[in-house]
Coordinates of C-alpha atoms in Angstrom, one line a residue:
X1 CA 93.0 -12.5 17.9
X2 CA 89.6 -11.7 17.2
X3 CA 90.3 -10.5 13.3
X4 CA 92.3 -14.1 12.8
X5 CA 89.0 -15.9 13.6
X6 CA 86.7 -14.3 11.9
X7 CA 89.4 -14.3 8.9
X8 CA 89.7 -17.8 9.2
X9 CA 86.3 -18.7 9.2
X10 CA 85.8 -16.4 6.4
X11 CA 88.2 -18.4 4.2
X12 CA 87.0 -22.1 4.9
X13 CA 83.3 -20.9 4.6
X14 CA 84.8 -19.5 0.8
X15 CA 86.5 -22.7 0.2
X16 CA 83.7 -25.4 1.2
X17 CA 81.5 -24.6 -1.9
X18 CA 84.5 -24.6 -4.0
X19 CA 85.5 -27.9 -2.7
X20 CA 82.0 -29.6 -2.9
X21 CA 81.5 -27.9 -6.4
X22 CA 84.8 -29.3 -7.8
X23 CA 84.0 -32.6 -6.3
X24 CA 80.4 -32.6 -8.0
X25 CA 82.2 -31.7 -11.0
X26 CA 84.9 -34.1 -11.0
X27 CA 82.2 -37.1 -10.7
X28 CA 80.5 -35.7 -13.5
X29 CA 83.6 -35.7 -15.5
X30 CA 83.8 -39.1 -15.0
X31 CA 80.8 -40.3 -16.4
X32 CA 79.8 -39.8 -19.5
X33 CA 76.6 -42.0 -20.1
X34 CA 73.0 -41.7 -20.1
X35 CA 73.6 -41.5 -15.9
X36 CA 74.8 -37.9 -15.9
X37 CA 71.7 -36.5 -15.2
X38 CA 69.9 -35.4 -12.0
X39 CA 66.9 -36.7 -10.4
X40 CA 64.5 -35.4 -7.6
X41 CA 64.1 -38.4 -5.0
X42 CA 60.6 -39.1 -4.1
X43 CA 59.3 -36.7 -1.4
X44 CA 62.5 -34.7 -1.2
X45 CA 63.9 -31.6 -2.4
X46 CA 67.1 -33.3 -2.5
X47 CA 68.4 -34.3 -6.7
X48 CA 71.2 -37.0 -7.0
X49 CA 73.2 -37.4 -10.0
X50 CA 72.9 -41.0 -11.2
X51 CA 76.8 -41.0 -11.8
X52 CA 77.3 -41.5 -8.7
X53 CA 76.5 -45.6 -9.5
X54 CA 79.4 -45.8 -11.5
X55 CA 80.7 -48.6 -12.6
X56 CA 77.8 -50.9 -10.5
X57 CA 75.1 -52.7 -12.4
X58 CA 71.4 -51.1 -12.2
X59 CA 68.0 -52.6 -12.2
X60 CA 65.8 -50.0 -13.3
X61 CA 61.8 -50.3 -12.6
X62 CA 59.1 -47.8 -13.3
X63 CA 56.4 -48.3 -10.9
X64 CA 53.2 -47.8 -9.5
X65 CA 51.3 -47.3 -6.6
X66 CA 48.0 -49.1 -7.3
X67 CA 48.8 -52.2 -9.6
X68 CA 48.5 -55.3 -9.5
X69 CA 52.2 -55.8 -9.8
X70 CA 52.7 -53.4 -6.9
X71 CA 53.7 -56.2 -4.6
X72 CA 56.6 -56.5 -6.2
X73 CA 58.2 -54.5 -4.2
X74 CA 59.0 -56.8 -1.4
X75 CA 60.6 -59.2 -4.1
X76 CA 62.2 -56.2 -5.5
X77 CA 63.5 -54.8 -2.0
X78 CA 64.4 -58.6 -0.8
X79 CA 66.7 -58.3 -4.3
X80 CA 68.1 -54.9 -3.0
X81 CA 69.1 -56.6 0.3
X82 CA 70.6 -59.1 -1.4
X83 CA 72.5 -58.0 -3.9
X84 CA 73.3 -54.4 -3.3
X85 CA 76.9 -55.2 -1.0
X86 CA 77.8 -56.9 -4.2
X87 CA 77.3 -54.0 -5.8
X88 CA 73.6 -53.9 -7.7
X89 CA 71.7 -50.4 -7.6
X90 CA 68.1 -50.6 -7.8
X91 CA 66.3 -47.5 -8.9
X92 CA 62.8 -46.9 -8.8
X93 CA 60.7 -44.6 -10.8
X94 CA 57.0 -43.9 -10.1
X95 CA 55.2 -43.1 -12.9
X96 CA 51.5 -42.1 -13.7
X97 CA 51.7 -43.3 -17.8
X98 CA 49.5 -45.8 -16.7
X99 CA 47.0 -44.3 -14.5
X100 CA 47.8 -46.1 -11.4
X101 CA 49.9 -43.8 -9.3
X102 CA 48.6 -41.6 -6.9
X103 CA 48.7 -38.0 -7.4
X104 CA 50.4 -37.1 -3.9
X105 CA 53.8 -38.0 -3.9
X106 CA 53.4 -38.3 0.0
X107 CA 50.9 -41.5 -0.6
X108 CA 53.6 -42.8 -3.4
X109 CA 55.8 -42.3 -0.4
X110 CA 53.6 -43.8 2.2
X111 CA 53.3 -47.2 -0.4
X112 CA 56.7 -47.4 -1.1
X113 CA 58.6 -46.8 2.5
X114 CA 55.8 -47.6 4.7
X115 CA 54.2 -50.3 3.3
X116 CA 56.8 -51.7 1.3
X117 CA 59.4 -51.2 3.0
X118 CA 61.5 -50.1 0.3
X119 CA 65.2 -48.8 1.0
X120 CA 66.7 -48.3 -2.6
X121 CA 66.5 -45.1 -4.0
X122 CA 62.9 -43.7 -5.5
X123 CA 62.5 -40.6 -7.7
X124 CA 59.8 -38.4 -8.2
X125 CA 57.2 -39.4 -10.2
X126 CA 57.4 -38.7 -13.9
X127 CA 57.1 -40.1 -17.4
X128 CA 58.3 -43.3 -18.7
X129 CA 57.1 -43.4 -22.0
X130 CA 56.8 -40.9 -24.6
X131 CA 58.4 -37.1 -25.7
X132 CA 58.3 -36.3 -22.4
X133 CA 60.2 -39.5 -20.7
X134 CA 62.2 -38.6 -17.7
X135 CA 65.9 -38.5 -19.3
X136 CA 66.4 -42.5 -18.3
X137 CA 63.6 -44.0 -19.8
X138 CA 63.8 -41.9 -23.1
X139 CA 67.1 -43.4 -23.5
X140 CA 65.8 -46.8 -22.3
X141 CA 63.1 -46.5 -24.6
X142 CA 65.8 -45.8 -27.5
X143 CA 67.8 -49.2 -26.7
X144 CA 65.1 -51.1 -26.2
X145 CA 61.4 -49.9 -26.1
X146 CA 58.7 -48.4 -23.1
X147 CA 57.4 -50.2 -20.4
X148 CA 54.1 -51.7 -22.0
X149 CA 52.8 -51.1 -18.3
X150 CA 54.1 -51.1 -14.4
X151 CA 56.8 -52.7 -13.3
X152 CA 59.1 -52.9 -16.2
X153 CA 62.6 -53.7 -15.1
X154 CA 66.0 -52.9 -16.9
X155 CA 69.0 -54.1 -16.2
X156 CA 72.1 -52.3 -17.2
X157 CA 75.3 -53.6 -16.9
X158 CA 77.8 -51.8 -14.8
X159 CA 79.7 -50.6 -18.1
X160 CA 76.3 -49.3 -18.9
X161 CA 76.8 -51.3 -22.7
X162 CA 74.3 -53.8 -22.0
X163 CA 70.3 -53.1 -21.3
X164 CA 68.4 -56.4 -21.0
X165 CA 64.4 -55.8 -20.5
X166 CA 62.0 -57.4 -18.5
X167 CA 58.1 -57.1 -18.4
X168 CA 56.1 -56.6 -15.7
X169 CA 55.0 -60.6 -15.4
X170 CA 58.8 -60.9 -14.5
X171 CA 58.9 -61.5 -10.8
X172 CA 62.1 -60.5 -9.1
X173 CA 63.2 -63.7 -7.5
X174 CA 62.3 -65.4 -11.4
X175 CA 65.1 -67.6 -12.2
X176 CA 66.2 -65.6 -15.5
X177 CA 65.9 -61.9 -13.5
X178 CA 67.9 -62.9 -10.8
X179 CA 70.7 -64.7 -13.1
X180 CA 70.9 -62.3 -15.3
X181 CA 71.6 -60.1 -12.1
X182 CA 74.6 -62.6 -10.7
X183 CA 75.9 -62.2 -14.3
X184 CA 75.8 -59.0 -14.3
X185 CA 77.4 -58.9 -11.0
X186 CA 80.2 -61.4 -11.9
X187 CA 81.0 -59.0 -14.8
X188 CA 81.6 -56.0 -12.2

């Protein structure tokens, strides 16, 4: 009786990575745009692939911790809340290209979740601009052009065809952001 257990734990411990591998795979199989890539969140060890946003329109925003733009978060965040049952993604990305992040991701965490508030995913901070753009932003940067500072927000359309940009002096409850995000939305 004992040998049948420890046999059939052996075999569903050797066919859980299979199954999560092939599921992993699958997903990326299914998308096939600039999204296939993965990307550490902020203050984790944890990568997700961006795939997993299929099909759902994105707003994009490289940020920073000690900008003047910084309070955008809370209109950003109150956009997340929002919109995101409807299917929006907001994704932000900390970046240093401007010299106004810190250099410990756990106060970029501290500014973002504690003081902010902020629930949508944030990544690592990285490059934005440049050879050495994260993967997003270089092809970002190749459909439109870099961020000239914080708080540059992209919105990509769910069949990731479309990338309208926005500057920084965009706020995220601005008239033309937010209906260019129920379009985007109606086009789901």
């Amino acid at each position: 009786m004992l040998k049948k257990i420890i046999l059939g734990l052996a075999a569903l411990c050797i066919n859980i990575p299979l199954h999560a591998h092939a599921v992993t795979n699958e997903s990326a199989e299914a998308c096939q745009d600039f999204t296939n890539v993965n990307i550490r969140k902020l203050r984790s060890e944890q990568t997700i692939n961006l795939c997993q946003f299929k099909n759902k329109p994105l707003l994009i925003v490289n940020t920073a911790s000690n900008c003047g733009f910084t309070p955008q978060f809370r209109g950003l965040e109150a956009l997340y809340k929002q919109y995101k049952d409807e299917g929006l993604v907001i994704l932000g990305f900390p970046s240093d290209d401007f010299f106004q992040e810190e250099n410990d991701e756990k106060l970029t965490a501290k500014v973002c979740f504690v003081n902010y508030g902020v629930t949508f995913p944030m990544f690592a901070t990285s490059e934005v601009r440049g050879s050495n753009a994260n993967a997003i932003f270089k092809h970002l940067n190749e459909q439109t052009s870099s961020p000239n500072w914080n708080f540059y927000k992209y919105l990509v359309s769910a069949d990731r065809k479309t990338i309208t940009r926005f500057n920084s002096k965009t706020e995220p409850s601005s008239a033309r952001l937010v209906n260019s995000i129920e379009k985007a939305l109606s086009n789901n």
